Amino acid sequence: MTRRQQIETNLTAVRERIETACTAAGRSSDEVTLIVVTKFHPASDIAHLVDLGVTDIGENRDQEAGVKIAELDPATRAALTVHFVGQLQTNKAKNVVAYADCVQSVDRPKLVGALDRAMADRQNPYQKAGGTSETRTKIGVLLQVDLGEGEDAGRGGILPDQVPDLADAVGEREHLTLRGVMAVAPFGLDEAGTAAAFGRLADLAEAVRERHPEATIRSAGMSGDLEIAIASGATHLRVGTAILGSRPDPR
Ligand SMILES: *Cc1c(COP(=O)(O)O)cnc(C)c1O
């Protein structure tokens, strides 16, 4: 089997899982965006994905992502929305805004300021390469929420009770648009525990949206728990392993 066939087979299986879960939840699969997380996999895989109709990819390491996105041909890049989903140091903000369309991992005020300044300082060259004369002056951000309430130290995310203030801090920035919330399910939970965690995310997302109407995205669900995320109302899934296979490092 060629690499493309392998990816196609896996992608078809994941799309079927999404359809089945949406049907079970009484939702339309049009409400759910599949983001394929391409970390550790080469730019050639991204080209296959775009060929197979994928519109969104996720990356979690700045240096790797910058090199790979630059390798894509302009038509492939223009067909994609690129999400940055990894922990981000403030001094990398200017790199990330150059190749990403959305930063899903905003979890502290310093990063809000760094991203806003980075956007003020530059325009996105890929938007121009995509053939639009429109120059993007804003970048979409999601707040990453720590649903483990501090137990999963090191994975990033803000505690739930700090979400409203951080949301308002994003809302005040000229070059950022608050698009919603993101979370990774805490480790080691059974299905009911994961469902409860995603339920807490749903409540938070609703509270954020009341004050920030553009914050409609709820990014939750990975290879192992996408059905639970769909049942809890996720709008964006971030799936890596189930489509591209295993990576040298679990995250
Ligand atoms: C790697 C990663 C994913 C994808 O995880 P899989 O289990 O491979 O589907 C999703 N979200 C984030 C933040 C990631 O870093």
Tab-separated table of N, CA and C in Angstrom, residues 11-153:
chain	number	residue	atom	x	y	z
A	11	LEU	N	-8.265	7.823	6.919
A	11	LEU	CA	-9.125	9.005	6.903
A	11	LEU	C	-10.589	8.596	6.712
A	12	THR	N	-10.809	7.632	5.829
A	12	THR	CA	-12.175	7.149	5.599
A	12	THR	C	-12.748	6.555	6.882
A	13	ALA	N	-11.923	5.782	7.596
A	13	ALA	CA	-12.396	5.170	8.839
A	13	ALA	C	-12.737	6.234	9.883
A	14	VAL	N	-11.904	7.271	9.980
A	14	VAL	CA	-12.174	8.340	10.958
A	14	VAL	C	-13.421	9.117	10.556
A	15	ARG	N	-13.568	9.377	9.268
A	15	ARG	CA	-14.780	10.092	8.827
A	15	ARG	C	-16.026	9.267	9.135
A	16	GLU	N	-15.925	7.935	9.020
A	16	GLU	CA	-17.073	7.090	9.373
A	16	GLU	C	-17.362	7.134	10.871
A	17	ARG	N	-16.288	7.148	11.670
A	17	ARG	CA	-16.494	7.278	13.126
A	17	ARG	C	-17.220	8.585	13.444
A	18	ILE	N	-16.808	9.652	12.767
A	18	ILE	CA	-17.426	10.962	13.023
A	18	ILE	C	-18.907	10.936	12.627
A	19	GLU	N	-19.201	10.363	11.451
A	19	GLU	CA	-20.594	10.270	11.006
A	19	GLU	C	-21.439	9.488	12.008
A	20	THR	N	-20.916	8.335	12.428
A	20	THR	CA	-21.658	7.477	13.354
A	20	THR	C	-21.910	8.203	14.673
A	21	ALA	N	-20.879	8.880	15.179
A	21	ALA	CA	-21.019	9.589	16.455
A	21	ALA	C	-21.983	10.758	16.323
A	22	CYS	N	-21.945	11.453	15.203
A	22	CYS	CA	-22.868	12.577	14.990
A	22	CYS	C	-24.310	12.065	14.928
A	23	THR	N	-24.517	10.981	14.216
A	23	THR	CA	-25.864	10.394	14.138
A	23	THR	C	-26.358	10.027	15.526
A	24	ALA	N	-25.486	9.382	16.305
A	24	ALA	CA	-25.866	8.967	17.660
A	24	ALA	C	-26.203	10.167	18.535
A	25	ALA	N	-25.508	11.291	18.277
A	25	ALA	CA	-25.718	12.484	19.107
A	25	ALA	C	-26.814	13.385	18.546
A	26	GLY	N	-27.406	12.986	17.427
A	26	GLY	CA	-28.434	13.827	16.814
A	26	GLY	C	-27.869	15.114	16.237
A	27	ARG	N	-26.597	15.055	15.803
A	27	ARG	CA	-25.968	16.254	15.225
A	27	ARG	C	-25.678	16.013	13.748
A	28	SER	N	-25.501	17.093	13.010
A	28	SER	CA	-25.070	16.980	11.623
A	28	SER	C	-23.543	17.021	11.601
A	29	SER	N	-22.925	16.181	10.769
A	29	SER	CA	-21.459	16.197	10.713
A	29	SER	C	-20.945	17.496	10.094
A	30	ASP	N	-21.828	18.284	9.485
A	30	ASP	CA	-21.406	19.603	8.983
A	30	ASP	C	-20.990	20.533	10.115
A	31	GLU	N	-21.461	20.241	11.318
A	31	GLU	CA	-21.121	21.091	12.469
A	31	GLU	C	-19.741	20.788	13.015
A	32	VAL	N	-19.110	19.706	12.513
A	32	VAL	CA	-17.862	19.238	13.118
A	32	VAL	C	-16.729	19.329	12.097
A	33	THR	N	-15.667	20.042	12.457
A	33	THR	CA	-14.496	20.186	11.592
A	33	THR	C	-13.403	19.232	12.055
A	34	LEU	N	-12.893	18.456	11.114
A	34	LEU	CA	-11.775	17.554	11.427
A	34	LEU	C	-10.460	18.274	11.176
A	35	ILE	N	-9.674	18.424	12.236
A	35	ILE	CA	-8.312	18.957	12.120
A	35	ILE	C	-7.371	17.752	12.202
A	36	VAL	N	-6.570	17.531	11.181
A	36	VAL	CA	-5.608	16.432	11.241
A	36	VAL	C	-4.307	16.973	11.833
A	37	VAL	N	-3.903	16.394	12.961
A	37	VAL	CA	-2.686	16.850	13.632
A	37	VAL	C	-1.491	16.156	12.978
A	38	THR	N	-0.649	16.951	12.303
A	38	THR	CA	0.401	16.416	11.425
A	38	THR	C	1.789	16.452	12.058
A	39	LYS	N	1.861	16.765	13.334
A	39	LYS	CA	3.173	16.826	14.004
A	39	LYS	C	3.949	15.520	13.811
A	40	PHE	N	5.238	15.658	13.596
A	40	PHE	CA	6.161	14.536	13.366
A	40	PHE	C	6.016	13.888	11.988
A	41	HIS	N	5.008	14.286	11.230
A	41	HIS	CA	4.826	13.709	9.897
A	41	HIS	C	5.209	14.745	8.835
A	42	PRO	N	5.718	14.278	7.691
A	42	PRO	CA	6.322	15.210	6.727
A	42	PRO	C	5.301	16.041	5.933
A	43	ALA	N	5.814	17.086	5.300
A	43	ALA	CA	4.978	17.965	4.467
A	43	ALA	C	4.291	17.173	3.360
A	44	SER	N	4.925	16.095	2.888
A	44	SER	CA	4.296	15.296	1.826
A	44	SER	C	2.987	14.673	2.316
A	45	ASP	N	2.907	14.349	3.605
A	45	ASP	CA	1.638	13.839	4.151
A	45	ASP	C	0.560	14.929	4.116
A	46	ILE	N	0.967	16.158	4.390
A	46	ILE	CA	-0.004	17.262	4.358
A	46	ILE	C	-0.550	17.419	2.939
A	47	ALA	N	0.323	17.271	1.948
A	47	ALA	CA	-0.131	17.362	0.558
A	47	ALA	C	-1.139	16.251	0.245
A	48	HIS	N	-0.876	15.020	0.719
A	48	HIS	CA	-1.851	13.938	0.527
A	48	HIS	C	-3.180	14.293	1.187
A	49	LEU	N	-3.120	14.817	2.385
A	49	LEU	CA	-4.346	15.144	3.128
A	49	LEU	C	-5.186	16.164	2.365
A	50	VAL	N	-4.531	17.195	1.841
A	50	VAL	CA	-5.274	18.225	1.098
A	50	VAL	C	-5.916	17.608	-0.135
A	51	ASP	N	-5.171	16.742	-0.810
A	51	ASP	CA	-5.706	15.998	-1.956
A	51	ASP	C	-6.947	15.198	-1.589
A	52	LEU	N	-6.987	14.716	-0.360
A	52	LEU	CA	-8.092	13.871	0.098
A	52	LEU	C	-9.199	14.697	0.758
A	53	GLY	N	-9.119	16.010	0.604
A	53	GLY	CA	-10.207	16.863	1.045
A	53	GLY	C	-10.092	17.426	2.441
A	54	VAL	N	-8.960	17.226	3.093
A	54	VAL	CA	-8.770	17.789	4.438
A	54	VAL	C	-8.542	19.302	4.316
A	55	THR	N	-9.212	20.048	5.160
A	55	THR	CA	-9.130	21.516	5.096
A	55	THR	C	-8.371	22.128	6.259
A	56	ASP	N	-8.151	21.351	7.319
A	56	ASP	CA	-7.551	21.896	8.535
A	56	ASP	C	-6.463	20.959	9.044
A	57	ILE	N	-5.305	21.533	9.392
A	57	ILE	CA	-4.264	20.729	10.034
A	57	ILE	C	-3.821	21.403	11.330
A	58	GLY	N	-3.222	20.609	12.219
A	58	GLY	CA	-2.708	21.126	13.481
A	58	GLY	C	-1.248	20.755	13.646
A	59	GLU	N	-0.488	21.668	14.233
A	59	GLU	CA	0.931	21.419	14.533
A	59	GLU	C	1.183	21.856	15.972
A	60	ASN	N	2.162	21.227	16.625
A	60	ASN	CA	2.368	21.611	18.025
A	60	ASN	C	3.790	22.028	18.376
A	61	ARG	N	4.693	22.016	17.395
A	61	ARG	CA	6.052	22.482	17.708
A	61	ARG	C	6.456	23.534	16.684
A	62	ASP	N	6.829	24.701	17.215
A	62	ASP	CA	7.044	25.850	16.338
A	62	ASP	C	8.060	25.595	15.244
A	63	GLN	N	9.219	25.089	15.625
A	63	GLN	CA	10.284	24.993	14.641
A	63	GLN	C	9.908	24.031	13.513
A	64	GLU	N	9.416	22.859	13.912
A	64	GLU	CA	8.992	21.858	12.927
A	64	GLU	C	7.884	22.415	12.028
A	65	ALA	N	6.920	23.065	12.645
A	65	ALA	CA	5.777	23.569	11.879
A	65	ALA	C	6.214	24.616	10.859
A	66	GLY	N	7.078	25.526	11.285
A	66	GLY	CA	7.500	26.595	10.383
A	66	GLY	C	8.181	26.044	9.139
A	67	VAL	N	9.062	25.060	9.328
A	67	VAL	CA	9.779	24.456	8.202
A	67	VAL	C	8.788	23.753	7.272
A	68	LYS	N	7.878	22.972	7.858
A	68	LYS	CA	6.954	22.180	7.042
A	68	LYS	C	5.962	23.037	6.270
A	69	ILE	N	5.421	24.033	6.923
A	69	ILE	CA	4.421	24.864	6.237
A	69	ILE	C	5.091	25.614	5.080
A	70	ALA	N	6.352	26.016	5.289
A	70	ALA	CA	7.073	26.713	4.213
A	70	ALA	C	7.339	25.797	3.023
A	71	GLU	N	7.391	24.484	3.270
A	71	GLU	CA	7.653	23.524	2.182
A	71	GLU	C	6.429	23.284	1.295
A	72	LEU	N	5.249	23.628	1.783
A	72	LEU	CA	4.030	23.354	1.005
A	72	LEU	C	3.974	24.253	-0.221
A	73	ASP	N	3.440	23.718	-1.324
A	73	ASP	CA	3.301	24.621	-2.455
A	73	ASP	C	2.146	25.578	-2.166
A	74	PRO	N	2.183	26.768	-2.773
A	74	PRO	CA	1.225	27.822	-2.398
A	74	PRO	C	-0.238	27.387	-2.518
A	75	ALA	N	-0.556	26.560	-3.517
A	75	ALA	CA	-1.955	26.147	-3.660
A	75	ALA	C	-2.380	25.257	-2.494
A	76	THR	N	-1.476	24.371	-2.058
A	76	THR	CA	-1.770	23.507	-0.912
A	76	THR	C	-1.951	24.358	0.344
A	77	ARG	N	-1.048	25.304	0.536
A	77	ARG	CA	-1.157	26.166	1.715
A	77	ARG	C	-2.457	26.968	1.708
A	78	ALA	N	-2.812	27.462	0.526
A	78	ALA	CA	-4.005	28.305	0.430
A	78	ALA	C	-5.282	27.517	0.721
A	79	ALA	N	-5.228	26.181	0.518
A	79	ALA	CA	-6.403	25.342	0.753
A	79	ALA	C	-6.573	24.998	2.229
A	80	LEU	N	-5.630	25.386	3.055
A	80	LEU	CA	-5.599	24.925	4.440
A	80	LEU	C	-5.830	26.024	5.468
A	81	THR	N	-6.441	25.642	6.562
A	81	THR	CA	-6.396	26.442	7.782
A	81	THR	C	-5.422	25.732	8.722
A	82	VAL	N	-4.405	26.458	9.166
A	82	VAL	CA	-3.364	25.875	10.015
A	82	VAL	C	-3.598	26.303	11.467
A	83	HIS	N	-3.732	25.302	12.330
A	83	HIS	CA	-3.957	25.553	13.760
A	83	HIS	C	-2.684	25.226	14.530
A	84	PHE	N	-2.263	26.118	15.401
A	84	PHE	CA	-1.159	25.788	16.297
A	84	PHE	C	-1.766	25.289	17.604
A	85	VAL	N	-1.406	24.060	18.001
A	85	VAL	CA	-2.063	23.441	19.160
A	85	VAL	C	-1.098	23.111	20.291
A	86	GLY	N	0.165	23.539	20.181
A	86	GLY	CA	1.161	23.160	21.180
A	86	GLY	C	1.433	24.254	22.192
A	87	GLN	N	2.149	23.895	23.232
A	87	GLN	CA	2.550	24.901	24.204
A	87	GLN	C	3.498	25.883	23.531
A	88	LEU	N	3.288	27.149	23.850
A	88	LEU	CA	3.963	28.203	23.104
A	88	LEU	C	4.689	29.158	24.047
A	89	GLN	N	5.978	29.338	23.790
A	89	GLN	CA	6.745	30.346	24.526
A	89	GLN	C	6.472	31.713	23.903
A	90	THR	N	6.460	32.741	24.736
A	90	THR	CA	6.124	34.073	24.203
A	90	THR	C	7.113	34.513	23.117
A	91	ASN	N	8.379	34.101	23.235
A	91	ASN	CA	9.348	34.559	22.224
A	91	ASN	C	9.186	33.849	20.878
A	92	LYS	N	8.273	32.887	20.804
A	92	LYS	CA	7.994	32.215	19.528
A	92	LYS	C	6.719	32.745	18.872
A	93	ALA	N	6.062	33.676	19.541
A	93	ALA	CA	4.769	34.160	19.015
A	93	ALA	C	4.925	34.728	17.608
A	94	LYS	N	6.020	35.444	17.375
A	94	LYS	CA	6.157	36.074	16.059
A	94	LYS	C	6.364	35.036	14.958
A	95	ASN	N	7.001	33.916	15.295
A	95	ASN	CA	7.120	32.840	14.298
A	95	ASN	C	5.745	32.270	13.970
A	96	VAL	N	5.002	31.964	15.014
A	96	VAL	CA	3.744	31.241	14.839
A	96	VAL	C	2.724	32.056	14.034
A	97	VAL	N	2.651	33.355	14.284
A	97	VAL	CA	1.652	34.134	13.536
A	97	VAL	C	2.010	34.232	12.055
A	98	ALA	N	3.255	33.890	11.717
A	98	ALA	CA	3.655	33.937	10.307
A	98	ALA	C	3.095	32.759	9.513
A	99	TYR	N	2.828	31.626	10.172
A	99	TYR	CA	2.351	30.466	9.399
A	99	TYR	C	1.014	29.905	9.892
A	100	ALA	N	0.556	30.330	11.046
A	100	ALA	CA	-0.690	29.758	11.569
A	100	ALA	C	-1.861	30.712	11.346
A	101	ASP	N	-3.039	30.132	11.197
A	101	ASP	CA	-4.251	30.924	11.061
A	101	ASP	C	-5.000	31.033	12.380
A	102	CYS	N	-4.685	30.114	13.292
A	102	CYS	CA	-5.396	30.063	14.564
A	102	CYS	C	-4.439	29.496	15.609
A	103	VAL	N	-4.404	30.104	16.786
A	103	VAL	CA	-3.581	29.574	17.877
A	103	VAL	C	-4.534	29.052	18.947
A	104	GLN	N	-4.519	27.723	19.143
A	104	GLN	CA	-5.499	27.089	20.039
A	104	GLN	C	-5.019	26.981	21.478
A	105	SER	N	-3.770	27.346	21.732
A	105	SER	CA	-3.159	27.013	23.023
A	105	SER	C	-2.851	28.238	23.871
A	106	VAL	N	-3.692	29.239	23.812
A	106	VAL	CA	-3.461	30.450	24.593
A	106	VAL	C	-3.912	30.198	26.029
A	107	ASP	N	-2.964	30.344	26.960
A	107	ASP	CA	-3.282	29.975	28.340
A	107	ASP	C	-2.710	30.927	29.388
A	108	ARG	N	-2.271	32.123	28.947
A	108	ARG	CA	-1.790	33.073	29.943
A	108	ARG	C	-1.729	34.484	29.351
A	109	PRO	N	-1.871	35.491	30.222
A	109	PRO	CA	-1.931	36.873	29.739
A	109	PRO	C	-0.688	37.293	28.942
A	110	LYS	N	0.491	36.843	29.349
A	110	LYS	CA	1.707	37.245	28.634
A	110	LYS	C	1.674	36.802	27.171
A	111	LEU	N	1.102	35.627	26.949
A	111	LEU	CA	1.024	35.115	25.578
A	111	LEU	C	0.012	35.919	24.748
A	112	VAL	N	-1.043	36.371	25.394
A	112	VAL	CA	-2.022	37.231	24.716
A	112	VAL	C	-1.327	38.485	24.188
A	113	GLY	N	-0.535	39.108	25.062
A	113	GLY	CA	0.175	40.328	24.658
A	113	GLY	C	1.188	40.054	23.557
A	114	ALA	N	1.910	38.950	23.679
A	114	ALA	CA	2.943	38.630	22.688
A	114	ALA	C	2.328	38.362	21.315
A	115	LEU	N	1.216	37.659	21.281
A	115	LEU	CA	0.573	37.366	19.994
A	115	LEU	C	0.010	38.643	19.359
A	116	ASP	N	-0.551	39.495	20.178
A	116	ASP	CA	-1.112	40.738	19.657
A	116	ASP	C	-0.007	41.611	19.054
A	117	ARG	N	1.108	41.719	19.766
A	117	ARG	CA	2.230	42.513	19.246
A	117	ARG	C	2.797	41.890	17.979
A	118	ALA	N	2.892	40.569	17.972
A	118	ALA	CA	3.437	39.888	16.788
A	118	ALA	C	2.554	40.145	15.565
A	119	MET	N	1.249	40.132	15.759
A	119	MET	CA	0.343	40.413	14.644
A	119	MET	C	0.445	41.864	14.207
A	120	ALA	N	0.620	42.756	15.169
A	120	ALA	CA	0.746	44.170	14.822
A	120	ALA	C	2.000	44.394	13.978
A	121	ASP	N	3.038	43.612	14.252
A	121	ASP	CA	4.332	43.806	13.603
A	121	ASP	C	4.414	43.232	12.201
A	122	ARG	N	3.517	42.345	11.875
A	122	ARG	CA	3.675	41.734	10.550
A	122	ARG	C	2.351	41.327	9.936
A	123	GLN	N	2.388	41.132	8.647
A	123	GLN	CA	1.229	40.633	7.951
A	123	GLN	C	1.523	39.188	7.614
A	124	ASN	N	0.479	38.434	7.353
A	124	ASN	CA	0.690	37.017	7.073
A	124	ASN	C	1.014	36.789	5.602
A	125	PRO	N	2.263	36.364	5.302
A	125	PRO	CA	2.658	36.225	3.897
A	125	PRO	C	1.878	35.142	3.160
A	126	TYR	N	1.386	34.153	3.893
A	126	TYR	CA	0.691	33.060	3.204
A	126	TYR	C	-0.678	33.489	2.715
A	127	GLN	N	-1.292	34.434	3.404
A	127	GLN	CA	-2.567	34.952	2.939
A	127	GLN	C	-2.360	35.622	1.586
A	128	LYS	N	-1.237	36.318	1.468
A	128	LYS	CA	-0.975	36.992	0.200
A	128	LYS	C	-0.663	35.966	-0.875
A	129	ALA	N	0.108	34.943	-0.514
A	129	ALA	CA	0.436	33.900	-1.486
A	129	ALA	C	-0.833	33.210	-1.963
A	130	GLY	N	-1.851	33.198	-1.131
A	130	GLY	CA	-3.117	32.577	-1.508
A	130	GLY	C	-3.904	33.379	-2.524
A	131	GLY	N	-3.378	34.473	-2.965
A	131	GLY	CA	-3.983	35.189	-4.069
A	131	GLY	C	-5.029	36.203	-3.644
A	132	THR	N	-5.073	36.514	-2.369
A	132	THR	CA	-6.028	37.520	-1.943
A	132	THR	C	-5.284	38.827	-1.682
A	133	SER	N	-5.923	39.912	-2.051
A	133	SER	CA	-5.273	41.204	-1.819
A	133	SER	C	-5.531	41.661	-0.378
A	134	GLU	N	-6.387	40.923	0.277
A	134	GLU	CA	-6.738	41.271	1.643
A	134	GLU	C	-5.566	40.940	2.584
A	135	THR	N	-5.175	41.861	3.382
A	135	THR	CA	-4.091	41.613	4.316
A	135	THR	C	-4.698	41.325	5.679
A	136	ARG	N	-4.326	40.180	6.246
A	136	ARG	CA	-4.930	39.831	7.513
A	136	ARG	C	-4.302	40.634	8.643
A	137	THR	N	-5.122	41.229	9.447
A	137	THR	CA	-4.599	42.008	10.558
A	137	THR	C	-4.950	41.369	11.895
A	138	LYS	N	-5.760	40.296	11.853
A	138	LYS	CA	-6.150	39.635	13.102
A	138	LYS	C	-5.871	38.147	13.010
A	139	ILE	N	-5.606	37.522	14.142
A	139	ILE	CA	-5.466	36.067	14.172
A	139	ILE	C	-6.472	35.521	15.192
A	140	GLY	N	-7.039	34.365	14.875
A	140	GLY	CA	-7.989	33.737	15.774
A	140	GLY	C	-7.256	33.014	16.903
A	141	VAL	N	-7.771	33.114	18.104
A	141	VAL	CA	-7.168	32.372	19.211
A	141	VAL	C	-8.249	31.620	20.001
A	142	LEU	N	-7.836	30.484	20.544
A	142	LEU	CA	-8.671	29.727	21.470
A	142	LEU	C	-7.968	29.719	22.823
A	143	LEU	N	-8.751	29.680	23.875
A	143	LEU	CA	-8.177	29.524	25.208
A	143	LEU	C	-8.075	28.038	25.513
A	144	GLN	N	-6.867	27.604	25.861
A	144	GLN	CA	-6.705	26.201	26.259
A	144	GLN	C	-7.009	26.056	27.738
A	145	VAL	N	-7.953	25.190	28.039
A	145	VAL	CA	-8.421	25.018	29.417
A	145	VAL	C	-7.850	23.724	29.989
A	146	ASP	N	-7.383	23.813	31.222
A	146	ASP	CA	-6.871	22.637	31.935
A	146	ASP	C	-8.032	21.961	32.662
A	147	LEU	N	-8.578	20.919	32.060
A	147	LEU	CA	-9.735	20.245	32.659
A	147	LEU	C	-9.337	19.320	33.795
A	148	GLY	N	-8.030	19.059	33.896
A	148	GLY	CA	-7.544	18.238	35.001
A	148	GLY	C	-7.333	19.056	36.257
A	149	GLU	N	-7.610	20.347	36.157
A	149	GLU	CA	-7.487	21.262	37.283
A	149	GLU	C	-6.121	21.162	37.939
A	150	GLY	N	-5.087	21.210	37.109
A	150	GLY	CA	-3.730	21.286	37.631
A	150	GLY	C	-3.037	19.956	37.806
A	151	GLU	N	-3.776	18.846	37.654
A	151	GLU	CA	-3.154	17.543	37.883
A	151	GLU	C	-2.233	17.118	36.745
A	152	ASP	N	-2.539	17.579	35.539
A	152	ASP	CA	-1.711	17.233	34.386
A	152	ASP	C	-0.667	18.317	34.146
A	153	ALA	N	0.107	18.614	35.144
A	153	ALA	CA	1.078	19.697	35.022
A	153	ALA	C	1.952	19.479	33.794
